[in-house]
Structures are given as structure tokens and as C-alpha cells.
């Protein structure tokens, strides 16, 4: 399944337009809080600039957390609504889908783990996470026989609408369950996450070529198009890295899952190794997007560049989690190599996707240049701004290059000026690049857009920039 098709389901990418080199366009001098989003001043920011950024993050967090806490819970059907319009009213259908359901669990568990945010305290965040956990594990979405989750159920969870076990969805279920286990101190949730992983591993792990197979279902459910029916995708494998990093931490914290943790650590190290040996294409300097069963790329020159910014901190967090793991020598040596490779690929992706004229990150690309035209016009998507912030922070931490910190601050400014909705709260999914107005509709939640990118991005950026402002050490988030 193609990550580009996941996140840009409304968009049909055309041939890429020429991109401007962001680094070459850097103005000289120090940045100010009022600088245009595309400005890339040299050097470290003044404390006042970081203070302004932290103020913006607090404001955006309040808007986002409030929107999801007030509008998303479904008091009649349980769990959370999948579809919400601009102002938070349920829209477009009542069924519940796996990916947003799992993302709600992860997001609220993360808010609780951070001690609360945006007027929602830890206790309330845990209650919201428990609501998501109960729906995910206590309705027909959970297939007891297969020990995996169905793609789509009725509003109250009593009836399976689409039974397909999409691997991308299982990855997010593992992620949400494991994060909830750690946040709530719930060992049963860690055990649940392990059961999902062990089922996926038994059914889909490829012992010969490594990684996991994604084309095992008889048919694709709605929302996963026929063009996504490939054996493997970098999108799913990157999110498996994220999920297994969290699962390893949860099993380690539970105290009773150390034997299971050894297998998870081994698979996590294998996935990192595959980034270097299968996903990465030396001929392009980027990751290929889709693969056949033998790991040959479907289109070697297609790139989903914003995912390469995600990889920067996914790899950093995974490497930290595996630091004390007992691994075979080949995997143990692969982990630091891939962490370094992720920095190199992420730096190229940042250079290719950053827009020095209007600010913000583009999403997809080809031949190392962004693809900016779509069926909705020339638009930017919400999620690369959040992932760009987090990837940029770790690029800055690793390299000391202030350009990356300025891109983080620029993406934050882009979110505040262009994507944030002061009338309805939260963020629009797509924005027309020329006008700055919403594009491709004004919905706030659907089968792919939930609170995963926004709350994680804002919370982590707030924590990390607060530490940077204080001059204290920052470690990759696990």
C-alpha cells in the first residue's frame, strides 16, 4: 500500500514542477517571530524567538485538544466519530474505521503521558484514551479468531462492515495499544498489543527476504485503492518501526514480557536494516515508495519525501530503544548505520520539500523534487508540516545546522497562519498554496485525518523546544 495514496486520497499527483533550492534562498540575519514562514536565517534563534514559538505551540495545542475532546467522542455509539466537518459536527457517514480509531487511542494516551495539554488534564486524557481502548478491543472491530482488527465496523461496533485486516491498520493498533499500556500503566494493554503483533508476525513476516507482506487480503477495503495493492510499501514498514519501538518499550515496562520483547527487538532491528538494504535507493538518494514481493521498486523514482522526515526521528527513537537489546551482530551494526542514513536522507528530503517562498513542506516528490500539482490545484497537506517540525528538530540536533531549526519554526508559522482554523478549531487538511484558503474540502476528520499528526507534533515540538530553550539535553522520544 502506498503512503502517498493514504494521505493524499483526494489528490492525483501530476508531474512535478521545478522546485526552488531552499538553502540557496536563505536570507541573512537573525530570525524574528514575525518573519515570513519561508525565511531561513542563519544560526541559532534568540531566546525571544523560541519563546514566541512556544507561545504559538501552546495556542495551537489548546485549539486542537479542545476540538478533539469536545467534538470527537460519540456518546451514543461509543468510541469516537470518524467523520467531522469544519465545526466538529458528525458528517459523511457513521461507520467507524480502524486507523482513526487506533490513532485516537494513541493521541489521547500521548496527551496523558505528557501530563495533559490544552486544558485537558492527565486524568481526562486517560478517560478519553480508555474510551478509545474499549471500542477498539471490546467491539466487533477486534477479530478474536484472527487476533487482528477489522477495517470497518458499524457506528456502535456491533457489526463488521469490512473485515479486511490491513497491515497499516494493525501497525497503528499496536502503536496505540502499546502507548496506552505505558501511559496508563496497564499491562493488559501491553499483552493485547503483543497478541496483535504475534498474529501479524506469524501470518505476514517474510523469513526469506525480511519485512512483512501487505497483499495477503483477498480484496482491498474502501479507502485503500487498487493502486495500493502491492506486496510492500515504505509507509507501512516505517510505521511498523514506530509501532515496534513503542511495543518494545511497553513490554519492557510491563515486567512480564521480556521474552516477547526479544522477538520484537529482533524484528525492529530487522526493519531498520531493511531501510538501508531495501527501501533506500542509492541511485536517487531517497526511499522508494512501493515494492514487489522481491523488494524491487514498482517505480524507483517515485518518492514520498515527507515520510523521510518522519524516518529521522523514527530511526532515532528505535536506535535508542534498541541500545541495550541483545541482537545478532549484523543487526546490531546495522542500527547505527541506518540512524545515520536516516539523517542523510532526511536532510535531502528537507531540502527538496521546503518551500522558501510561502513556507511549509510539500508532501510527495519525484527525482528529488516535490510534486506540487494535484486535482485540487497547487496545495500543501497538513501532516507534512507536523512531521517536518519533528524531523527538522532532530536534524538540527544531529548536525548543529540552524537551517533545520529555522525550517521547524517556519513550518510552525505556516500551520498558524495557513492551516489553523480560528473559527472551527483544529487544522484544515489541505490549503491552496496561492490563496492560503482551504482546499479539497473543509472537513476536519475522516478515514485518514484524525489527531495523530497534530497532537503528537505539537506536544513533542513543545517538549523539545522547551528543553532547547532551557539548554537541557533532549533524547529521542520513545
Short mmCIF file of C-alpha atoms in Angstrom, two decimals:
data_model
loop_
_atom_site.label_atom_id
_atom_site.label_comp_id
_atom_site.label_asym_id
_atom_site.label_seq_id
_atom_site.Cartn_x
_atom_site.Cartn_y
_atom_site.Cartn_z
CA UNK A 1 0.00 0.00 0.00
CA UNK A 2 1.30 3.42 -0.94
CA UNK A 3 1.64 6.04 1.78
CA UNK A 4 1.09 8.76 -0.80
CA UNK A 5 -2.29 7.26 -1.68
CA UNK A 6 -3.15 7.05 2.04
CA UNK A 7 -2.50 10.67 2.84
CA UNK A 8 -3.48 12.21 -0.49
CA UNK A 9 -6.53 10.13 -1.30
CA UNK A 10 -8.21 13.19 -2.82
CA UNK A 11 -5.14 14.14 -4.81
CA UNK A 12 -3.95 12.80 -8.12
CA UNK A 13 -0.36 13.92 -8.40
CA UNK A 14 0.75 15.31 -11.73
CA UNK A 15 4.30 15.77 -12.98
CA UNK A 16 6.34 17.83 -10.52
CA UNK A 17 7.01 21.49 -11.06
CA UNK A 18 10.52 22.84 -10.67
CA UNK A 19 11.49 23.40 -7.06
CA UNK A 20 13.48 26.29 -5.67
CA UNK A 21 16.50 25.47 -3.56
CA UNK A 22 15.56 26.48 -0.02
CA UNK A 23 19.13 26.71 1.24
CA UNK A 24 20.20 28.97 -1.62
CA UNK A 25 17.30 31.29 -0.84
CA UNK A 26 18.25 31.85 2.82
CA UNK A 27 18.24 35.49 3.84
CA UNK A 28 21.00 36.72 6.10
CA UNK A 29 20.44 37.89 9.65
CA UNK A 30 18.62 36.65 12.68
CA UNK A 31 15.06 35.37 12.57
CA UNK A 32 12.22 37.17 14.30
CA UNK A 33 8.86 35.89 15.42
CA UNK A 34 7.21 37.90 12.68
CA UNK A 35 9.42 36.66 9.85
CA UNK A 36 7.64 35.15 6.84
CA UNK A 37 7.19 31.38 7.10
CA UNK A 38 9.74 30.70 4.35
CA UNK A 39 12.59 32.66 5.91
CA UNK A 40 15.67 30.61 6.80
CA UNK A 41 18.08 32.82 8.77
CA UNK A 42 21.48 31.51 9.72
CA UNK A 43 22.39 30.50 13.24
CA UNK A 44 20.56 29.74 16.44
CA UNK A 45 17.42 31.70 17.30
CA UNK A 46 17.29 34.27 20.04
CA UNK A 47 15.51 33.19 23.23
CA UNK A 48 12.70 35.57 22.34
CA UNK A 49 12.10 33.66 19.11
CA UNK A 50 11.87 30.36 20.95
CA UNK A 51 9.53 31.98 23.48
CA UNK A 52 7.31 33.16 20.63
CA UNK A 53 7.33 29.68 19.11
CA UNK A 54 6.39 28.09 22.45
CA UNK A 55 3.54 30.58 22.76
CA UNK A 56 2.30 29.58 19.31
CA UNK A 57 2.53 25.89 20.18
CA UNK A 58 0.51 26.42 23.37
CA UNK A 59 -2.20 28.27 21.45
CA UNK A 60 -2.40 25.66 18.70
CA UNK A 61 -2.41 22.83 21.24
CA UNK A 62 -5.33 24.39 23.06
CA UNK A 63 -7.30 24.66 19.81
CA UNK A 64 -6.52 21.12 18.68
CA UNK A 65 -7.01 19.38 22.03
CA UNK A 66 -10.27 21.23 22.64
CA UNK A 67 -11.62 20.36 19.21
CA UNK A 68 -10.98 16.64 19.59
CA UNK A 69 -12.06 16.44 23.25
CA UNK A 70 -15.35 18.27 22.63
CA UNK A 71 -16.42 17.03 19.20
CA UNK A 72 -14.90 13.61 18.57
CA UNK A 73 -16.38 11.42 21.36
CA UNK A 74 -19.52 9.54 20.25
CA UNK A 75 -21.75 9.41 23.31
CA UNK A 76 -24.28 7.11 21.64
CA UNK A 77 -22.19 4.72 19.59
CA UNK A 78 -19.08 4.62 21.75
CA UNK A 79 -15.55 5.44 20.79
CA UNK A 80 -15.01 8.43 18.54
CA UNK A 81 -16.59 9.70 15.36
CA UNK A 82 -14.58 9.06 12.22
CA UNK A 83 -16.02 11.92 10.14
CA UNK A 84 -16.31 15.51 11.38
CA UNK A 85 -17.00 18.68 9.40
CA UNK A 86 -15.25 22.02 9.80
CA UNK A 87 -17.06 22.82 13.03
CA UNK A 88 -16.92 19.35 14.55
CA UNK A 89 -20.35 18.07 13.57
CA UNK A 90 -20.51 14.37 12.56
CA UNK A 91 -20.60 14.06 8.79
CA UNK A 92 -20.19 11.79 5.77
CA UNK A 93 -21.23 8.57 7.49
CA UNK A 94 -21.45 6.87 10.85
CA UNK A 95 -19.24 3.80 10.48
CA UNK A 96 -16.01 3.56 12.46
CA UNK A 97 -12.69 2.86 10.73
CA UNK A 98 -9.64 1.20 12.25
CA UNK A 99 -6.93 3.77 11.53
CA UNK A 100 -8.67 6.79 13.10
CA UNK A 101 -9.89 4.64 16.00
CA UNK A 102 -6.33 3.49 16.74
CA UNK A 103 -4.98 7.00 16.28
CA UNK A 104 -7.45 8.36 18.84
CA UNK A 105 -6.12 5.82 21.33
CA UNK A 106 -2.52 6.77 20.63
CA UNK A 107 -3.16 10.51 20.68
CA UNK A 108 -5.03 10.62 23.99
CA UNK A 109 -2.56 8.23 25.61
CA UNK A 110 0.20 10.58 24.46
CA UNK A 111 -1.58 13.62 25.92
CA UNK A 112 -1.86 11.72 29.21
CA UNK A 113 1.77 10.65 29.04
CA UNK A 114 2.75 14.31 28.68
CA UNK A 115 0.72 15.16 31.80
CA UNK A 116 -2.16 16.78 29.91
CA UNK A 117 -2.33 19.62 27.42
CA UNK A 118 -4.58 22.38 26.14
CA UNK A 119 -6.86 22.47 29.18
CA UNK A 120 -7.27 18.68 29.22
CA UNK A 121 -5.60 17.21 32.28
CA UNK A 122 -3.96 13.82 32.55
CA UNK A 123 -6.99 12.21 34.17
CA UNK A 124 -9.37 13.39 31.45
CA UNK A 125 -6.91 12.36 28.73
CA UNK A 126 -6.72 8.88 30.24
CA UNK A 127 -10.52 8.70 30.25
CA UNK A 128 -10.59 9.59 26.56
CA UNK A 129 -7.87 7.03 25.86
CA UNK A 130 -9.86 4.40 27.78
CA UNK A 131 -12.91 5.24 25.62
CA UNK A 132 -10.82 4.53 22.52
CA UNK A 133 -9.32 1.38 24.06
CA UNK A 134 -12.73 -0.02 25.00
CA UNK A 135 -14.12 0.48 21.50
CA UNK A 136 -11.08 -0.94 19.77
CA UNK A 137 -10.83 -4.06 21.92
CA UNK A 138 -14.43 -4.57 23.03
CA UNK A 139 -16.40 -4.42 19.78
CA UNK A 140 -16.55 -6.39 16.55
CA UNK A 141 -13.54 -4.41 15.35
CA UNK A 142 -11.45 -6.98 17.23
CA UNK A 143 -11.48 -10.34 15.48
CA UNK A 144 -10.92 -12.89 18.23
CA UNK A 145 -10.25 -15.70 15.74
CA UNK A 146 -7.56 -13.93 13.72
CA UNK A 147 -6.30 -11.80 16.61
CA UNK A 148 -6.26 -8.75 14.37
CA UNK A 149 -8.57 -5.79 13.78
CA UNK A 150 -11.21 -5.41 11.08
CA UNK A 151 -11.04 -2.40 8.82
CA UNK A 152 -14.54 -1.01 9.34
CA UNK A 153 -17.46 -1.58 11.71
CA UNK A 154 -20.87 -0.05 12.32
CA UNK A 155 -21.21 3.03 14.48
CA UNK A 156 -21.83 1.05 17.68
CA UNK A 157 -19.24 -1.57 16.81
CA UNK A 158 -21.74 -4.42 16.79
CA UNK A 159 -21.38 -5.30 13.11
CA UNK A 160 -18.36 -5.75 10.84
CA UNK A 161 -18.74 -3.78 7.63
CA UNK A 162 -15.35 -4.62 6.08
CA UNK A 163 -13.40 -7.49 7.69
CA UNK A 164 -10.08 -6.94 5.89
CA UNK A 165 -7.01 -6.93 8.13
CA UNK A 166 -4.96 -4.16 6.53
CA UNK A 167 -1.38 -4.28 7.81
CA UNK A 168 -1.10 -0.49 8.03
CA UNK A 169 -4.10 -0.52 10.36
CA UNK A 170 -2.62 -3.27 12.53
CA UNK A 171 0.55 -1.19 12.91
CA UNK A 172 -1.44 1.71 14.30
CA UNK A 173 -3.42 -0.59 16.58
CA UNK A 174 -0.17 -1.94 18.04
CA UNK A 175 1.13 1.61 18.42
CA UNK A 176 -2.00 2.83 20.20
CA UNK A 177 -2.29 -0.17 22.49
CA UNK A 178 1.38 -0.02 23.47
CA UNK A 179 1.33 3.72 24.13
CA UNK A 180 -1.81 3.32 26.24
CA UNK A 181 -0.16 0.49 28.18
CA UNK A 182 2.74 2.74 29.09
CA UNK A 183 0.69 5.84 29.77
CA UNK A 184 -1.94 4.12 31.92
CA UNK A 185 0.41 1.54 33.44
CA UNK A 186 -1.87 -1.16 32.06
CA UNK A 187 -0.01 -4.45 31.49
CA UNK A 188 -3.15 -6.00 29.96
CA UNK A 189 -2.96 -3.44 27.15
CA UNK A 190 0.70 -4.39 26.57
CA UNK A 191 -0.34 -8.03 26.37
CA UNK A 192 -3.09 -7.10 23.90
CA UNK A 193 -0.58 -5.27 21.70
CA UNK A 194 1.67 -8.33 21.85
CA UNK A 195 -1.18 -10.60 20.71
CA UNK A 196 -1.78 -8.41 17.67
CA UNK A 197 1.90 -8.34 16.82
CA UNK A 198 2.35 -12.08 17.25
CA UNK A 199 -0.59 -12.74 14.92
CA UNK A 200 0.75 -10.33 12.31
CA UNK A 201 4.24 -11.77 12.63
CA UNK A 202 3.05 -15.34 12.20
CA UNK A 203 0.89 -14.55 9.20
CA UNK A 204 2.87 -11.91 7.33
CA UNK A 205 6.54 -11.91 8.24
CA UNK A 206 8.79 -12.93 5.35
CA UNK A 207 11.57 -15.13 6.79
CA UNK A 208 13.46 -15.26 3.49
CA UNK A 209 13.57 -11.62 2.39
CA UNK A 210 12.63 -9.85 5.60
CA UNK A 211 9.87 -7.42 6.38
CA UNK A 212 6.14 -8.02 6.07
CA UNK A 213 3.74 -8.76 3.23
CA UNK A 214 0.82 -6.42 2.70
CA UNK A 215 -1.08 -8.05 -0.17
CA UNK A 216 -2.44 -11.04 1.73
CA UNK A 217 -6.10 -9.94 1.76
CA UNK A 218 -8.45 -11.20 -0.95
CA UNK A 219 -9.55 -7.65 -1.75
CA UNK A 220 -8.93 -4.08 -0.67
CA UNK A 221 -11.47 -2.32 1.56
CA UNK A 222 -12.78 1.14 0.69
CA UNK A 223 -10.16 3.84 1.11
CA UNK A 224 -7.31 1.54 0.06
CA UNK A 225 -7.35 1.82 -3.71
CA UNK A 226 -6.43 -0.83 -6.24
CA UNK A 227 -3.25 1.09 -6.98
CA UNK A 228 -2.14 0.44 -3.41
CA UNK A 229 -2.36 -3.32 -3.78
CA UNK A 230 1.33 -4.02 -3.77
CA UNK A 231 3.32 -6.53 -1.77
CA UNK A 232 5.14 -3.97 0.35
CA UNK A 233 5.27 -0.23 0.97
CA UNK A 234 7.70 2.02 2.76
CA UNK A 235 4.77 3.73 4.51
CA UNK A 236 3.63 0.60 6.34
CA UNK A 237 7.17 -0.51 7.15
CA UNK A 238 8.10 2.89 8.59
CA UNK A 239 5.03 2.84 10.80
CA UNK A 240 5.86 -0.70 11.86
CA UNK A 241 9.20 0.69 13.04
CA UNK A 242 7.30 3.27 15.07
CA UNK A 243 4.88 0.67 16.44
CA UNK A 244 7.51 -1.90 17.39
CA UNK A 245 9.62 0.77 19.08
CA UNK A 246 6.64 1.55 21.30
CA UNK A 247 5.78 -2.13 21.81
CA UNK A 248 9.35 -2.90 22.88
CA UNK A 249 9.16 -0.12 25.46
CA UNK A 250 5.75 -1.30 26.69
CA UNK A 251 6.84 -4.91 27.09
CA UNK A 252 9.96 -3.79 28.90
CA UNK A 253 7.90 -1.64 31.25
CA UNK A 254 5.32 -4.35 31.94
CA UNK A 255 7.92 -6.58 33.59
CA UNK A 256 6.26 -9.76 32.34
CA UNK A 257 7.00 -9.50 28.65
CA UNK A 258 10.78 -9.67 28.44
CA UNK A 259 10.81 -12.91 26.46
CA UNK A 260 8.32 -11.45 24.00
CA UNK A 261 10.36 -8.25 23.88
CA UNK A 262 13.34 -10.17 22.49
CA UNK A 263 11.40 -11.11 19.37
CA UNK A 264 10.02 -7.61 18.97
CA UNK A 265 13.53 -6.15 19.27
CA UNK A 266 14.81 -8.56 16.65
CA UNK A 267 12.05 -7.64 14.21
CA UNK A 268 12.54 -3.94 14.91
CA UNK A 269 16.25 -4.19 14.17
CA UNK A 270 15.43 -6.15 11.01
CA UNK A 271 13.07 -3.39 9.83
CA UNK A 272 15.73 -0.77 10.43
CA UNK A 273 18.24 -2.86 8.50
CA UNK A 274 15.80 -3.11 5.58
CA UNK A 275 15.65 0.68 5.37
CA UNK A 276 19.28 0.59 4.34
CA UNK A 277 19.24 -2.54 2.18
CA UNK A 278 15.79 -2.48 0.51
CA UNK A 279 13.91 0.80 0.94
CA UNK A 280 16.82 3.12 0.24
CA UNK A 281 17.80 3.60 -3.41
CA UNK A 282 21.39 4.84 -3.80
CA UNK A 283 20.60 5.91 -7.36
CA UNK A 284 18.13 8.53 -6.11
CA UNK A 285 19.34 9.17 -2.56
CA UNK A 286 15.77 8.57 -1.33
CA UNK A 287 13.42 5.76 -0.33
CA UNK A 288 11.34 4.03 -2.95
CA UNK A 289 7.61 4.01 -2.17
CA UNK A 290 6.15 0.68 -3.32
CA UNK A 291 7.73 -2.73 -3.82
CA UNK A 292 7.06 -6.11 -5.36
CA UNK A 293 7.44 -9.22 -3.22
CA UNK A 294 11.14 -9.49 -4.08
CA UNK A 295 11.67 -5.91 -2.87
CA UNK A 296 12.21 -4.46 -6.35
CA UNK A 297 10.59 -1.00 -6.54
CA UNK A 298 7.39 -0.57 -8.51
CA UNK A 299 8.61 2.90 -9.56
CA UNK A 300 12.20 3.61 -8.48
CA UNK A 301 11.88 7.36 -9.00
CA UNK A 302 8.67 7.97 -7.02
CA UNK A 303 9.23 9.40 -3.55
CA UNK A 304 7.11 10.32 -0.56
CA UNK A 305 9.54 12.85 0.81
CA UNK A 306 7.61 13.87 3.92
CA UNK A 307 7.84 10.29 5.19
CA UNK A 308 11.61 10.61 5.00
CA UNK A 309 11.35 13.42 7.56
CA UNK A 310 9.36 11.05 9.78
CA UNK A 311 12.11 8.47 9.41
CA UNK A 312 14.64 10.83 11.00
CA UNK A 313 13.08 10.57 14.44
CA UNK A 314 11.57 7.10 13.99
CA UNK A 315 15.12 5.81 13.46
CA UNK A 316 16.49 7.89 16.35
CA UNK A 317 13.85 6.59 18.75
CA UNK A 318 14.23 2.99 17.57
CA UNK A 319 18.02 3.12 17.91
CA UNK A 320 17.68 4.42 21.46
CA UNK A 321 15.18 1.71 22.33
CA UNK A 322 17.49 -0.97 20.94
CA UNK A 323 20.60 0.38 22.67
CA UNK A 324 20.55 -2.35 25.32
CA UNK A 325 18.93 -5.11 23.23
CA UNK A 326 20.72 -8.38 22.61
CA UNK A 327 20.90 -8.60 18.82
CA UNK A 328 22.80 -10.65 16.23
CA UNK A 329 25.99 -8.90 15.17
CA UNK A 330 24.74 -7.99 11.69
CA UNK A 331 21.61 -6.31 13.05
CA UNK A 332 23.46 -4.64 15.91
CA UNK A 333 25.84 -2.96 13.48
CA UNK A 334 23.02 -2.05 11.08
CA UNK A 335 21.10 0.03 13.65
CA UNK A 336 23.56 2.96 13.99
CA UNK A 337 24.27 2.87 10.25
CA UNK A 338 20.59 3.29 9.46
CA UNK A 339 20.21 6.05 12.01
CA UNK A 340 22.95 7.94 10.19
CA UNK A 341 21.42 7.11 6.81
CA UNK A 342 18.07 8.46 8.04
CA UNK A 343 19.74 11.79 8.82
CA UNK A 344 21.26 11.96 5.34
CA UNK A 345 18.02 11.03 3.58
CA UNK A 346 16.03 13.36 5.82
CA UNK A 347 18.33 16.28 5.05
CA UNK A 348 17.85 15.71 1.32
CA UNK A 349 14.09 15.42 1.78
CA UNK A 350 14.00 18.63 3.80
CA UNK A 351 15.94 20.46 1.11
CA UNK A 352 13.64 19.13 -1.59
CA UNK A 353 10.31 19.72 0.15
CA UNK A 354 10.84 23.03 1.95
CA UNK A 355 9.16 25.99 0.21
CA UNK A 356 11.26 29.13 0.73
CA UNK A 357 8.65 31.38 -0.90
CA UNK A 358 5.50 30.67 1.12
CA UNK A 359 6.86 28.37 3.80
CA UNK A 360 5.93 24.86 4.76
CA UNK A 361 6.78 21.42 3.47
CA UNK A 362 5.46 19.76 0.33
CA UNK A 363 4.46 16.12 0.58
CA UNK A 364 5.45 13.86 -2.30
CA UNK A 365 8.08 14.02 -4.96
CA UNK A 366 9.85 12.55 -7.92
CA UNK A 367 13.53 12.57 -8.76
CA UNK A 368 14.23 14.52 -5.57
CA UNK A 369 11.85 17.37 -6.42
CA UNK A 370 8.41 17.99 -4.92
CA UNK A 371 5.24 17.15 -6.77
CA UNK A 372 3.09 20.20 -6.15
CA UNK A 373 0.19 19.92 -8.60
CA UNK A 374 -2.92 17.88 -7.89
CA UNK A 375 -6.56 17.53 -8.85
CA UNK A 376 -7.30 20.18 -6.19
CA UNK A 377 -4.69 22.56 -7.59
CA UNK A 378 -1.38 23.51 -6.07
CA UNK A 379 -1.89 22.50 -2.44
CA UNK A 380 0.02 21.62 0.71
CA UNK A 381 -1.17 18.99 3.21
CA UNK A 382 -1.40 19.35 6.98
CA UNK A 383 0.58 16.30 8.03
CA UNK A 384 3.98 17.12 6.43
CA UNK A 385 4.08 20.32 8.49
CA UNK A 386 3.93 18.37 11.76
CA UNK A 387 6.32 15.64 10.62
CA UNK A 388 8.59 18.29 9.14
CA UNK A 389 8.79 20.03 12.52
CA UNK A 390 9.83 16.85 14.31
CA UNK A 391 12.25 15.68 11.64
CA UNK A 392 13.79 19.15 11.47
CA UNK A 393 14.37 19.21 15.20
CA UNK A 394 16.43 16.02 15.10
CA UNK A 395 18.30 17.13 12.01
CA UNK A 396 19.23 20.28 13.90
CA UNK A 397 20.22 18.30 17.00
CA UNK A 398 22.37 15.90 14.99
CA UNK A 399 24.07 18.39 12.67
CA UNK A 400 24.02 21.70 14.53
CA UNK A 401 22.81 23.30 11.29
CA UNK A 402 20.48 26.15 12.26
CA UNK A 403 18.75 25.87 8.88
CA UNK A 404 16.78 22.91 10.20
CA UNK A 405 15.63 24.73 13.31
CA UNK A 406 14.51 27.63 11.15
CA UNK A 407 12.51 25.25 8.99
CA UNK A 408 10.86 23.87 12.12
CA UNK A 409 9.89 27.40 13.15
CA UNK A 410 8.80 28.15 9.61
CA UNK A 411 6.53 25.10 9.49
CA UNK A 412 5.03 26.18 12.82
CA UNK A 413 4.36 29.62 11.38
CA UNK A 414 2.81 28.02 8.29
CA UNK A 415 0.49 25.96 10.47
CA UNK A 416 -0.57 29.00 12.45
CA UNK A 417 -1.03 31.34 9.50
CA UNK A 418 -2.47 28.96 6.90
CA UNK A 419 -3.77 25.69 8.34
CA UNK A 420 -5.20 26.65 11.74
CA UNK A 421 -8.93 27.39 11.70
CA UNK A 422 -9.78 30.10 14.27
CA UNK A 423 -13.50 29.67 13.59
CA UNK A 424 -13.83 25.91 13.84
CA UNK A 425 -10.67 24.89 15.69
CA UNK A 426 -8.04 22.31 14.70
CA UNK A 427 -6.42 22.38 11.25
CA UNK A 428 -7.63 22.15 7.69
CA UNK A 429 -6.31 19.12 5.84
CA UNK A 430 -5.24 20.92 2.66
CA UNK A 431 -4.53 24.54 1.82
CA UNK A 432 -4.28 26.18 -1.59
CA UNK A 433 -0.74 27.40 -1.91
CA UNK A 434 -1.51 30.68 -3.64
CA UNK A 435 -4.53 31.87 -1.69
CA UNK A 436 -3.89 30.20 1.66
CA UNK A 437 -7.52 29.07 1.74
CA UNK A 438 -8.76 25.54 2.47
CA UNK A 439 -8.64 23.16 -0.49
CA UNK A 440 -10.16 19.74 -1.15
CA UNK A 441 -12.96 20.46 1.34
CA UNK A 442 -13.08 21.81 4.88
CA UNK A 443 -13.54 18.55 6.82
CA UNK A 444 -11.51 18.10 9.99
CA UNK A 445 -11.72 14.33 10.38
CA UNK A 446 -12.11 11.38 8.05
CA UNK A 447 -10.72 7.92 7.45
CA UNK A 448 -7.14 9.24 7.47
CA UNK A 449 -7.17 12.60 9.24
CA UNK A 450 -7.53 12.36 12.99
CA UNK A 451 -5.48 13.77 15.89
CA UNK A 452 -2.36 11.63 15.44
CA UNK A 453 -0.19 14.06 13.48
CA UNK A 454 -1.40 17.27 15.10
CA UNK A 455 -1.30 16.34 18.78
CA UNK A 456 1.91 14.33 18.56
CA UNK A 457 3.64 17.02 16.52
CA UNK A 458 2.60 19.87 18.79
CA UNK A 459 3.29 18.03 22.05
CA UNK A 460 6.72 16.80 21.03
CA UNK A 461 7.76 20.12 19.50
CA UNK A 462 6.67 21.87 22.69
CA UNK A 463 8.65 19.48 24.89
CA UNK A 464 11.77 19.56 22.74
CA UNK A 465 11.83 23.33 22.20
CA UNK A 466 11.24 23.89 25.90
CA UNK A 467 14.32 21.78 26.60
CA UNK A 468 16.29 23.61 23.91
CA UNK A 469 15.24 26.95 25.40
CA UNK A 470 16.49 25.82 28.82
CA UNK A 471 19.68 24.36 27.38
CA UNK A 472 18.92 20.87 28.69
CA UNK A 473 19.56 17.60 26.90
CA UNK A 474 16.85 16.13 24.68
CA UNK A 475 16.58 12.43 23.89
CA UNK A 476 14.58 10.78 21.07
CA UNK A 477 11.01 10.23 22.20
CA UNK A 478 10.13 6.63 22.96
#
